[in-house]
mmCIF file of C-alpha atoms in Angstrom:
data_model
loop_
_atom_site.group_PDB
_atom_site.id
_atom_site.type_symbol
_atom_site.label_atom_id
_atom_site.label_comp_id
_atom_site.label_asym_id
_atom_site.label_seq_id
_atom_site.Cartn_x
_atom_site.Cartn_y
_atom_site.Cartn_z
ATOM 1 C CA MET A 1 8.142 -76.818 26.409
ATOM 2 C CA ASN A 2 9.597 -74.902 29.350
ATOM 3 C CA ILE A 3 13.308 -74.195 29.273
ATOM 4 C CA THR A 4 15.662 -73.195 32.047
ATOM 5 C CA LEU A 5 18.675 -71.098 31.130
ATOM 6 C CA ILE A 6 21.502 -70.701 33.596
ATOM 7 C CA HIS A 7 22.523 -67.039 33.716
ATOM 8 C CA ARG A 8 26.118 -66.432 32.667
ATOM 9 C CA SER A 9 26.942 -62.916 33.901
ATOM 10 C CA ASN A 10 25.751 -59.333 33.627
ATOM 11 C CA GLN A 11 27.617 -59.116 30.335
ATOM 12 C CA CYS A 12 25.324 -61.835 28.977
ATOM 13 C CA PHE A 13 22.267 -59.557 29.093
ATOM 14 C CA THR A 14 21.986 -59.262 25.320
ATOM 15 C CA LEU A 15 22.139 -63.016 24.775
ATOM 16 C CA PHE A 16 19.509 -63.801 27.337
ATOM 17 C CA CYS A 17 17.182 -61.076 26.145
ATOM 18 C CA ILE A 18 17.379 -62.703 22.704
ATOM 19 C CA LEU A 19 16.734 -66.157 24.071
ATOM 20 C CA SER A 20 13.912 -65.051 26.317
ATOM 21 C CA VAL A 21 12.118 -63.341 23.435
ATOM 22 C CA ILE A 22 12.520 -66.388 21.201
ATOM 23 C CA LEU A 23 11.391 -68.832 23.841
ATOM 24 C CA VAL A 24 8.433 -66.775 25.029
ATOM 25 C CA GLY A 25 7.186 -66.882 21.470
ATOM 26 C CA CYS A 26 7.555 -70.666 21.308
ATOM 27 C CA SER A 27 6.240 -71.760 24.652
ATOM 28 C CA SER A 28 3.058 -71.466 26.615
ATOM 29 C CA SER A 29 5.059 -70.022 29.498
ATOM 30 C CA PRO A 30 8.171 -67.834 29.456
ATOM 31 C CA ALA A 31 11.653 -69.195 29.786
ATOM 32 C CA THR A 32 12.913 -69.330 33.335
ATOM 33 C CA VAL A 33 16.221 -67.563 33.867
ATOM 34 C CA VAL A 34 17.759 -68.522 37.189
ATOM 35 C CA PRO A 35 20.960 -67.226 38.769
ATOM 36 C CA SER A 36 23.836 -69.673 38.898
ATOM 37 C CA ASN A 37 25.662 -70.450 42.128
ATOM 38 C CA VAL A 38 28.800 -71.063 40.072
ATOM 39 C CA PRO A 39 31.321 -68.176 40.069
ATOM 40 C CA THR A 40 31.742 -66.258 36.843
ATOM 41 C CA LEU A 41 35.200 -65.461 35.554
ATOM 42 C CA SER A 42 36.547 -64.066 32.325
ATOM 43 C CA SER A 43 38.945 -65.926 30.067
ATOM 44 C CA GLU A 44 41.769 -63.753 31.412
ATOM 45 C CA SER A 45 41.530 -65.378 34.834
ATOM 46 C CA SER A 46 44.165 -67.802 36.041
ATOM 47 C CA THR A 47 43.945 -71.481 35.167
ATOM 48 C CA TYR A 48 41.527 -73.429 37.329
ATOM 49 C CA TRP A 49 40.085 -76.943 37.538
ATOM 50 C CA PRO A 50 36.325 -77.535 37.809
ATOM 51 C CA THR A 51 36.681 -79.971 40.711
ATOM 52 C CA GLU A 52 34.268 -78.085 42.944
ATOM 53 C CA ALA A 53 32.265 -76.327 40.225
ATOM 54 C CA TRP A 54 32.457 -75.177 36.638
ATOM 55 C CA ARG A 55 33.195 -71.504 36.220
ATOM 56 C CA THR A 56 30.986 -69.617 33.811
ATOM 57 C CA SER A 57 31.668 -67.082 31.116
ATOM 58 C CA THR A 58 29.832 -65.264 28.377
ATOM 59 C CA PRO A 59 30.151 -66.919 24.973
ATOM 60 C CA GLU A 60 31.893 -63.825 23.584
ATOM 61 C CA GLU A 61 34.585 -63.924 26.276
ATOM 62 C CA GLN A 62 35.469 -67.418 25.059
ATOM 63 C CA GLY A 63 35.333 -66.544 21.388
ATOM 64 C CA MET A 64 31.836 -67.821 20.635
ATOM 65 C CA ASP A 65 28.945 -66.188 18.849
ATOM 66 C CA SER A 66 25.941 -65.893 21.174
ATOM 67 C CA GLN A 67 23.614 -65.114 18.257
ATOM 68 C CA LYS A 68 24.478 -68.472 16.710
ATOM 69 C CA LEU A 69 23.768 -70.229 19.984
ATOM 70 C CA ALA A 70 20.421 -68.441 20.163
ATOM 71 C CA GLN A 71 19.618 -69.782 16.693
ATOM 72 C CA MET A 72 20.508 -73.252 17.942
ATOM 73 C CA LEU A 73 17.882 -73.091 20.683
ATOM 74 C CA VAL A 74 15.273 -72.047 18.130
ATOM 75 C CA ALA A 75 16.257 -75.035 15.989
ATOM 76 C CA ILE A 76 15.862 -77.373 18.968
ATOM 77 C CA GLN A 77 12.375 -76.035 19.485
ATOM 78 C CA GLU A 78 11.402 -76.226 15.825
ATOM 79 C CA GLN A 79 12.787 -79.737 15.365
ATOM 80 C CA HIS A 80 11.111 -80.989 18.549
ATOM 81 C CA LEU A 81 14.321 -82.599 19.752
ATOM 82 C CA SER A 82 13.689 -84.435 22.996
ATOM 83 C CA LEU A 83 16.653 -82.962 24.848
ATOM 84 C CA HIS A 84 16.842 -82.921 28.622
ATOM 85 C CA SER A 85 19.967 -80.784 28.876
ATOM 86 C CA LEU A 86 22.598 -79.168 26.663
ATOM 87 C CA LEU A 87 25.904 -77.859 28.011
ATOM 88 C CA ILE A 88 28.673 -76.152 26.034
ATOM 89 C CA ILE A 89 32.109 -75.692 27.575
ATOM 90 C CA ARG A 90 34.882 -73.752 25.868
ATOM 91 C CA ASN A 91 38.389 -73.164 27.209
ATOM 92 C CA GLY A 92 37.190 -74.794 30.420
ATOM 93 C CA TYR A 93 34.304 -72.338 30.964
ATOM 94 C CA LEU A 94 30.617 -73.141 30.864
ATOM 95 C CA VAL A 95 29.300 -70.714 28.237
ATOM 96 C CA SER A 96 25.860 -72.189 27.620
ATOM 97 C CA GLU A 97 23.695 -74.404 29.819
ATOM 98 C CA THR A 98 20.102 -75.249 28.997
ATOM 99 C CA TYR A 99 17.692 -77.569 30.815
ATOM 100 C CA PHE A 100 14.318 -78.652 29.545
ATOM 101 C CA GLU A 101 11.731 -79.127 32.271
ATOM 102 C CA PRO A 102 11.460 -81.033 34.510
ATOM 103 C CA TYR A 103 15.234 -81.529 34.325
ATOM 104 C CA ARG A 104 17.557 -79.403 36.414
ATOM 105 C CA PRO A 105 21.344 -79.086 36.947
ATOM 106 C CA ASP A 106 21.244 -81.569 39.836
ATOM 107 C CA THR A 107 19.167 -84.164 37.969
ATOM 108 C CA ARG A 108 21.064 -87.427 37.628
ATOM 109 C CA HIS A 109 20.744 -89.100 34.225
ATOM 110 C CA GLU A 110 21.186 -92.638 32.978
ATOM 111 C CA LEU A 111 24.232 -92.524 30.719
ATOM 112 C CA TYR A 112 23.537 -95.789 28.882
ATOM 113 C CA SER A 113 26.565 -96.508 26.678
ATOM 114 C CA CYS A 114 28.457 -93.382 27.771
ATOM 115 C CA THR A 115 29.260 -95.690 30.686
ATOM 116 C CA LYS A 116 31.639 -97.518 28.333
ATOM 117 C CA SER A 117 33.940 -94.503 28.082
ATOM 118 C CA PHE A 118 34.189 -94.383 31.874
ATOM 119 C CA ILE A 119 35.046 -98.088 31.888
ATOM 120 C CA SER A 120 37.755 -97.471 29.287
ATOM 121 C CA THR A 121 39.164 -94.714 31.481
ATOM 122 C CA LEU A 122 39.267 -97.014 34.488
ATOM 123 C CA ILE A 123 40.990 -99.715 32.443
ATOM 124 C CA GLY A 124 43.542 -97.090 31.398
ATOM 125 C CA ILE A 125 44.152 -96.119 35.012
ATOM 126 C CA ALA A 126 44.555 -99.801 35.934
ATOM 127 C CA VAL A 127 47.141 -100.170 33.156
ATOM 128 C CA ASP A 128 48.930 -96.998 34.250
ATOM 129 C CA LYS A 129 49.142 -98.258 37.838
ATOM 130 C CA GLY A 130 50.306 -101.739 36.889
ATOM 131 C CA TYR A 131 47.194 -103.681 37.878
ATOM 132 C CA ILE A 132 46.931 -104.745 34.229
ATOM 133 C CA ASP A 133 50.202 -105.449 32.478
ATOM 134 C CA ARG A 134 49.294 -104.853 28.824
ATOM 135 C CA THR A 135 46.361 -104.555 26.421
ATOM 136 C CA ASP A 136 47.306 -107.724 24.517
ATOM 137 C CA HIS A 137 46.671 -109.799 27.662
ATOM 138 C CA ARG A 138 44.406 -112.751 26.821
ATOM 139 C CA ILE A 139 40.871 -112.547 28.212
ATOM 140 C CA VAL A 140 40.693 -116.188 29.304
ATOM 141 C CA ASP A 141 43.758 -115.642 31.497
ATOM 142 C CA PHE A 142 41.856 -113.079 33.575
ATOM 143 C CA PHE A 143 39.258 -115.753 34.418
ATOM 144 C CA SER A 144 41.264 -118.900 35.017
ATOM 145 C CA GLU A 145 38.596 -120.189 37.408
ATOM 146 C CA HIS A 146 35.959 -120.150 34.657
ATOM 147 C CA VAL A 147 35.285 -122.864 32.108
ATOM 148 C CA PHE A 148 33.722 -121.246 29.066
ATOM 149 C CA ALA A 149 31.589 -122.959 26.459
ATOM 150 C CA ASN A 150 32.604 -123.040 22.803
ATOM 151 C CA LEU A 151 36.224 -122.640 23.756
ATOM 152 C CA ASP A 152 38.560 -122.823 20.789
ATOM 153 C CA VAL A 153 41.831 -121.302 19.642
ATOM 154 C CA GLN A 154 40.094 -118.166 18.374
ATOM 155 C CA LYS A 155 38.450 -117.511 21.740
ATOM 156 C CA GLU A 156 41.667 -118.265 23.597
ATOM 157 C CA ASP A 157 43.426 -115.636 21.468
ATOM 158 C CA MET A 158 40.920 -112.871 22.320
ATOM 159 C CA THR A 159 42.674 -109.990 24.090
ATOM 160 C CA LEU A 160 41.826 -106.974 26.209
ATOM 161 C CA GLU A 161 42.522 -104.798 23.166
ATOM 162 C CA ASP A 162 39.898 -106.752 21.214
ATOM 163 C CA LEU A 163 37.230 -105.998 23.815
ATOM 164 C CA LEU A 164 38.218 -102.351 24.092
ATOM 165 C CA THR A 165 37.891 -101.880 20.319
ATOM 166 C CA MET A 166 34.723 -103.997 19.874
ATOM 167 C CA ARG A 167 36.549 -106.632 17.841
ATOM 168 C CA SER A 168 35.957 -109.600 20.126
ATOM 169 C CA GLY A 169 34.867 -111.926 17.325
ATOM 170 C CA LEU A 170 32.046 -113.240 19.528
ATOM 171 C CA ASP A 171 28.686 -114.075 17.979
ATOM 172 C CA TRP A 172 26.957 -111.250 19.844
ATOM 173 C CA GLN A 173 23.687 -109.704 18.605
ATOM 174 C CA GLU A 174 23.396 -106.293 20.262
ATOM 175 C CA GLY A 175 19.878 -105.311 21.328
ATOM 176 C CA ASP A 176 17.126 -105.660 23.900
ATOM 177 C CA PRO A 177 16.661 -109.454 23.515
ATOM 178 C CA VAL A 178 20.235 -110.200 24.581
ATOM 179 C CA TYR A 179 20.022 -107.609 27.373
ATOM 180 C CA ARG A 180 16.982 -109.438 28.754
ATOM 181 C CA GLU A 181 18.881 -112.715 28.622
ATOM 182 C CA MET A 182 21.744 -111.168 30.562
ATOM 183 C CA TYR A 183 19.440 -109.886 33.287
ATOM 184 C CA GLN A 184 18.006 -113.384 33.691
ATOM 185 C CA ASN A 185 21.480 -114.883 34.087
ATOM 186 C CA SER A 186 23.333 -115.193 37.393
ATOM 187 C CA ASP A 187 26.795 -114.966 35.793
ATOM 188 C CA TRP A 188 26.995 -112.222 33.181
ATOM 189 C CA VAL A 189 30.677 -112.769 32.394
ATOM 190 C CA LYS A 190 30.124 -116.444 31.631
ATOM 191 C CA PHE A 191 26.992 -115.570 29.632
ATOM 192 C CA VAL A 192 29.036 -113.282 27.376
ATOM 193 C CA LEU A 193 32.140 -115.403 27.022
ATOM 194 C CA ASP A 194 30.142 -118.609 26.484
ATOM 195 C CA LYS A 195 29.035 -117.195 23.120
ATOM 196 C CA PRO A 196 30.567 -118.967 20.113
ATOM 197 C CA MET A 197 33.028 -117.141 17.903
ATOM 198 C CA ALA A 198 31.596 -115.677 14.696
ATOM 199 C CA GLN A 199 35.008 -114.725 13.320
ATOM 200 C CA PRO A 200 38.595 -114.429 14.564
ATOM 201 C CA SER A 201 39.084 -111.743 17.194
ATOM 202 C CA GLY A 202 40.857 -108.493 16.363
ATOM 203 C CA HIS A 203 39.408 -108.034 12.881
ATOM 204 C CA LEU A 204 35.795 -106.923 12.447
ATOM 205 C CA PHE A 205 33.856 -104.351 14.486
ATOM 206 C CA ASN A 206 30.813 -105.783 16.283
ATOM 207 C CA TYR A 207 29.300 -103.575 18.961
ATOM 208 C CA CYS A 208 29.049 -105.618 22.157
ATOM 209 C CA SER A 209 27.799 -104.152 25.433
ATOM 210 C CA GLY A 210 28.389 -107.519 27.066
ATOM 211 C CA CYS A 211 32.081 -107.208 26.217
ATOM 212 C CA SER A 212 32.166 -103.857 28.031
ATOM 213 C CA HIS A 213 30.745 -105.612 31.081
ATOM 214 C CA VAL A 214 33.567 -108.142 30.896
ATOM 215 C CA LEU A 215 35.934 -105.142 31.129
ATOM 216 C CA SER A 216 34.271 -104.145 34.405
ATOM 217 C CA ALA A 217 34.764 -107.680 35.710
ATOM 218 C CA ILE A 218 38.430 -107.570 34.651
ATOM 219 C CA LEU A 219 38.862 -104.404 36.709
ATOM 220 C CA GLN A 220 37.581 -106.240 39.758
ATOM 221 C CA GLN A 221 39.756 -109.264 39.089
ATOM 222 C CA THR A 222 42.954 -107.241 38.689
ATOM 223 C CA THR A 223 42.508 -104.472 41.281
ATOM 224 C CA ASP A 224 40.837 -106.651 43.925
ATOM 225 C CA MET A 225 38.323 -103.816 44.338
ATOM 226 C CA ASN A 226 34.732 -103.388 43.264
ATOM 227 C CA THR A 227 34.681 -101.345 40.045
ATOM 228 C CA ARG A 228 32.631 -98.629 41.754
ATOM 229 C CA ASP A 229 35.117 -98.407 44.637
ATOM 230 C CA PHE A 230 38.056 -98.254 42.236
ATOM 231 C CA ALA A 231 36.283 -95.533 40.259
ATOM 232 C CA GLU A 232 35.559 -93.573 43.431
ATOM 233 C CA LYS A 233 39.189 -93.671 44.531
ATOM 234 C CA GLU A 234 40.966 -93.149 41.217
ATOM 235 C CA LEU A 235 38.517 -91.086 39.132
ATOM 236 C CA PHE A 236 35.414 -89.732 40.823
ATOM 237 C CA LYS A 237 37.112 -88.283 43.916
ATOM 238 C CA PRO A 238 40.016 -86.622 42.057
ATOM 239 C CA LEU A 239 37.605 -85.016 39.567
ATOM 240 C CA GLY A 240 35.044 -84.015 42.208
ATOM 241 C CA ILE A 241 32.348 -86.247 40.718
ATOM 242 C CA SER A 242 29.562 -86.906 43.221
ATOM 243 C CA ASN A 243 25.849 -87.766 43.167
ATOM 244 C CA VAL A 244 26.667 -91.069 41.462
ATOM 245 C CA ASN A 245 24.643 -94.239 41.027
ATOM 246 C CA TRP A 246 25.805 -97.350 39.181
ATOM 247 C CA ASP A 247 23.630 -100.388 38.516
ATOM 248 C CA THR A 248 25.148 -103.835 39.022
ATOM 249 C CA ASP A 249 24.732 -107.340 37.675
ATOM 250 C CA ALA A 250 23.498 -110.277 39.741
ATOM 251 C CA ALA A 251 26.968 -110.741 41.249
ATOM 252 C CA GLY A 252 27.277 -107.099 42.298
ATOM 253 C CA ILE A 253 29.649 -106.072 39.488
ATOM 254 C CA PRO A 254 28.890 -102.543 38.206
ATOM 255 C CA ILE A 255 27.597 -102.912 34.663
ATOM 256 C CA GLY A 256 30.240 -102.033 32.111
ATOM 257 C CA GLY A 257 28.029 -101.409 29.102
ATOM 258 C CA TRP A 258 25.479 -99.125 30.758
ATOM 259 C CA GLY A 259 24.074 -98.340 34.195
ATOM 260 C CA LEU A 260 26.124 -95.328 35.330
ATOM 261 C CA GLN A 261 24.072 -92.281 36.345
ATOM 262 C CA LEU A 262 25.542 -88.781 36.666
ATOM 263 C CA THR A 263 24.563 -85.131 36.333
ATOM 264 C CA PRO A 264 25.448 -83.394 33.041
ATOM 265 C CA ARG A 265 28.072 -81.216 34.736
ATOM 266 C CA ASN A 266 29.811 -84.332 36.046
ATOM 267 C CA MET A 267 29.601 -85.981 32.633
ATOM 268 C CA ALA A 268 31.485 -82.989 31.254
ATOM 269 C CA LYS A 269 34.372 -83.600 33.659
ATOM 270 C CA LEU A 270 35.315 -86.805 31.842
ATOM 271 C CA GLY A 271 35.509 -84.863 28.590
ATOM 272 C CA TYR A 272 37.658 -82.223 30.272
ATOM 273 C CA LEU A 273 40.028 -84.846 31.668
ATOM 274 C CA TYR A 274 40.617 -86.118 28.134
ATOM 275 C CA LEU A 275 40.821 -82.629 26.688
ATOM 276 C CA ARG A 276 43.620 -81.911 29.161
ATOM 277 C CA ASP A 277 45.535 -85.109 28.282
ATOM 278 C CA GLY A 278 44.610 -86.901 31.505
ATOM 279 C CA LYS A 279 45.762 -84.163 33.876
ATOM 280 C CA TRP A 280 43.701 -82.817 36.768
ATOM 281 C CA GLU A 281 44.725 -80.436 39.551
ATOM 282 C CA GLY A 282 48.385 -80.894 38.647
ATOM 283 C CA GLN A 283 48.120 -84.691 38.823
ATOM 284 C CA GLN A 284 48.286 -87.174 35.948
ATOM 285 C CA VAL A 285 45.049 -89.037 36.712
ATOM 286 C CA LEU A 286 45.221 -90.866 33.371
ATOM 287 C CA SER A 287 48.290 -91.134 31.185
ATOM 288 C CA ALA A 288 48.455 -89.004 28.055
ATOM 289 C CA GLN A 289 49.363 -92.174 26.174
ATOM 290 C CA TRP A 290 46.057 -93.784 27.127
ATOM 291 C CA VAL A 291 44.117 -90.660 26.167
ATOM 292 C CA GLU A 292 45.758 -90.718 22.751
ATOM 293 C CA SER A 293 45.188 -94.440 22.219
ATOM 294 C CA ALA A 294 41.617 -94.409 23.491
ATOM 295 C CA THR A 295 40.520 -91.553 21.231
ATOM 296 C CA GLN A 296 42.137 -92.613 17.963
ATOM 297 C CA ARG A 297 40.377 -94.823 15.433
ATOM 298 C CA HIS A 298 41.354 -98.455 15.835
ATOM 299 C CA THR A 299 38.640 -99.899 13.654
ATOM 300 C CA GLU A 300 36.126 -98.989 10.979
ATOM 301 C CA THR A 301 32.413 -99.206 11.792
ATOM 302 C CA ASP A 302 29.283 -99.418 9.688
ATOM 303 C CA SER A 303 28.945 -95.612 9.801
ATOM 304 C CA ASP A 304 31.101 -92.533 9.199
ATOM 305 C CA LEU A 305 32.348 -92.846 12.763
ATOM 306 C CA GLY A 306 35.376 -94.799 13.867
ATOM 307 C CA TYR A 307 35.948 -96.563 17.168
ATOM 308 C CA GLY A 308 38.784 -96.343 19.680
ATOM 309 C CA TYR A 309 38.882 -97.746 23.216
ATOM 310 C CA GLN A 310 35.173 -97.504 24.063
ATOM 311 C CA TRP A 311 35.101 -94.025 22.513
ATOM 312 C CA TRP A 312 33.660 -93.153 19.101
ATOM 313 C CA THR A 313 35.790 -91.043 16.782
ATOM 314 C CA TYR A 314 34.303 -88.302 14.611
ATOM 315 C CA PRO A 315 36.791 -87.773 11.761
ATOM 316 C CA SER A 316 35.138 -84.798 10.046
ATOM 317 C CA LEU A 317 35.653 -82.630 13.141
ATOM 318 C CA GLU A 318 38.772 -84.403 14.435
ATOM 319 C CA ALA A 319 36.683 -85.130 17.510
ATOM 320 C CA TYR A 320 35.741 -88.052 19.729
ATOM 321 C CA ALA A 321 32.633 -88.825 21.740
ATOM 322 C CA ALA A 322 30.997 -90.971 24.368
ATOM 323 C CA LEU A 323 27.584 -91.849 22.953
ATOM 324 C CA GLY A 324 24.686 -93.395 24.860
ATOM 325 C CA ARG A 325 21.249 -94.600 23.888
ATOM 326 C CA TYR A 326 18.501 -91.995 23.475
ATOM 327 C CA GLY A 327 20.972 -89.156 22.925
ATOM 328 C CA GLN A 328 23.359 -89.126 25.881
ATOM 329 C CA THR A 329 26.559 -87.446 24.673
ATOM 330 C CA ILE A 330 30.000 -86.256 25.758
ATOM 331 C CA PHE A 331 31.449 -84.724 22.582
ATOM 332 C CA VAL A 332 35.032 -83.416 22.626
ATOM 333 C CA ILE A 333 36.655 -81.278 19.911
ATOM 334 C CA PRO A 334 40.276 -80.714 20.991
ATOM 335 C CA GLY A 335 41.139 -78.325 18.154
ATOM 336 C CA SER A 336 38.411 -75.919 19.295
ATOM 337 C CA ASP A 337 38.787 -76.604 23.037
ATOM 338 C CA LEU A 338 35.110 -77.542 23.092
ATOM 339 C CA ILE A 339 33.027 -79.998 25.085
ATOM 340 C CA VAL A 340 29.339 -80.553 24.344
ATOM 341 C CA VAL A 341 27.211 -82.595 26.738
ATOM 342 C CA THR A 342 23.638 -83.670 26.150
ATOM 343 C CA THR A 343 21.145 -85.786 28.010
ATOM 344 C CA ALA A 344 18.029 -86.700 26.104
ATOM 345 C CA GLY A 345 15.140 -89.047 25.429
ATOM 346 C CA MET A 346 15.450 -89.295 21.663
ATOM 347 C CA GLU A 347 13.999 -92.443 20.153
ATOM 348 C CA ASP A 348 16.128 -92.429 17.017
ATOM 349 C CA ASN A 349 19.891 -91.810 17.010
ATOM 350 C CA HIS A 350 22.360 -88.971 17.539
ATOM 351 C CA ASP A 351 21.890 -87.373 14.116
ATOM 352 C CA GLY A 352 19.911 -84.433 15.497
ATOM 353 C CA ILE A 353 22.595 -83.750 18.096
ATOM 354 C CA PHE A 354 25.389 -84.054 15.532
ATOM 355 C CA GLN A 355 23.564 -81.513 13.354
ATOM 356 C CA LEU A 356 23.391 -79.052 16.262
ATOM 357 C CA ILE A 357 27.112 -79.453 16.785
ATOM 358 C CA GLU A 358 28.019 -79.104 13.100
ATOM 359 C CA HIS A 359 25.534 -76.389 12.116
ATOM 360 C CA TYR A 360 25.527 -74.193 15.219
ATOM 361 C CA ILE A 361 28.060 -74.968 17.938
ATOM 362 C CA VAL A 362 31.179 -75.399 15.799
ATOM 363 C CA PRO A 363 30.365 -72.347 13.634
ATOM 364 C CA ALA A 364 29.733 -70.329 16.808
ATOM 365 C CA ALA A 365 33.269 -71.190 17.916
ATOM 366 C CA GLN A 366 34.996 -70.167 14.722
ATOM 367 C CA ARG A 367 35.989 -66.780 16.124
ATOM 368 C CA LEU A 368 39.095 -67.296 18.239
ATOM 369 C CA PRO A 369 39.077 -65.984 21.830
#
């Protein structure tokens, strides 16, 4: 396994000597250390926003233990984790950035369900700007021109809040079979909302990527803009997010449950927006109220994690995360001013990534800057 490490600064010499020695011993070819075109600044520098580029810093300058991070990379190698990239940002500075060949900093990745957290953000912006009046707005009222099958009082009572929190009540069986059905359908919104109700909405958690797609359609209905265009104007451009691709359904609606493709550095910008309570470059891109609501637990799940507005909550670390299939991750720990981003091709779940965060990254950040 060849690994690319982005050089932090001259002060990082000790760290990268350690990593190079470790990785040379584990790989058939030495680690590649390449200079970064991103400016390096210490933690004493004035506040900045990573709109154009992330600034870099040594781990020690941001109160992190480089030896612990070196141990983390050894663990990745020993555990054969199929990571494509791993970025660690503390206090707004990129302190560790690793790419596993053939992946590079400019490689765009499929985010899978991390797309949902972007959709939630766009819904929040639409609420902030008055395109959507409230989260208890009934879903059927957004689609008055549709006639849905299995319509009953329970379905009529389903709200935007229910979709955001994965408590739609629909009889939805998440997985590849239903995805294939959606792709064969000309009207994805009708396909989802035609499903019968399994229980009353607003009660039980049932993960539903189709419901996230309905959120994308609601954005188009209320803003009178394509979801991608709305995102470009209200989110991507303000944050400096470029090199974007977004798959669409048969009607041209950007898919709400998956389909967004970004570079890891641009993924991290969403985490930073939330970490800074929705502010960016002196502007309130997203209200602090939405950030708080989206990242608090609204419902229990079948795991130790909770669920907010298309964000998972991680109670043991007082954290929240965007999680996508095969190990795509935007993990935010506000109390430590930390963002961890991964792209990956892991066949199982996020357990290996969570272990890296709990056993190496969080302990490395225990020393305050």
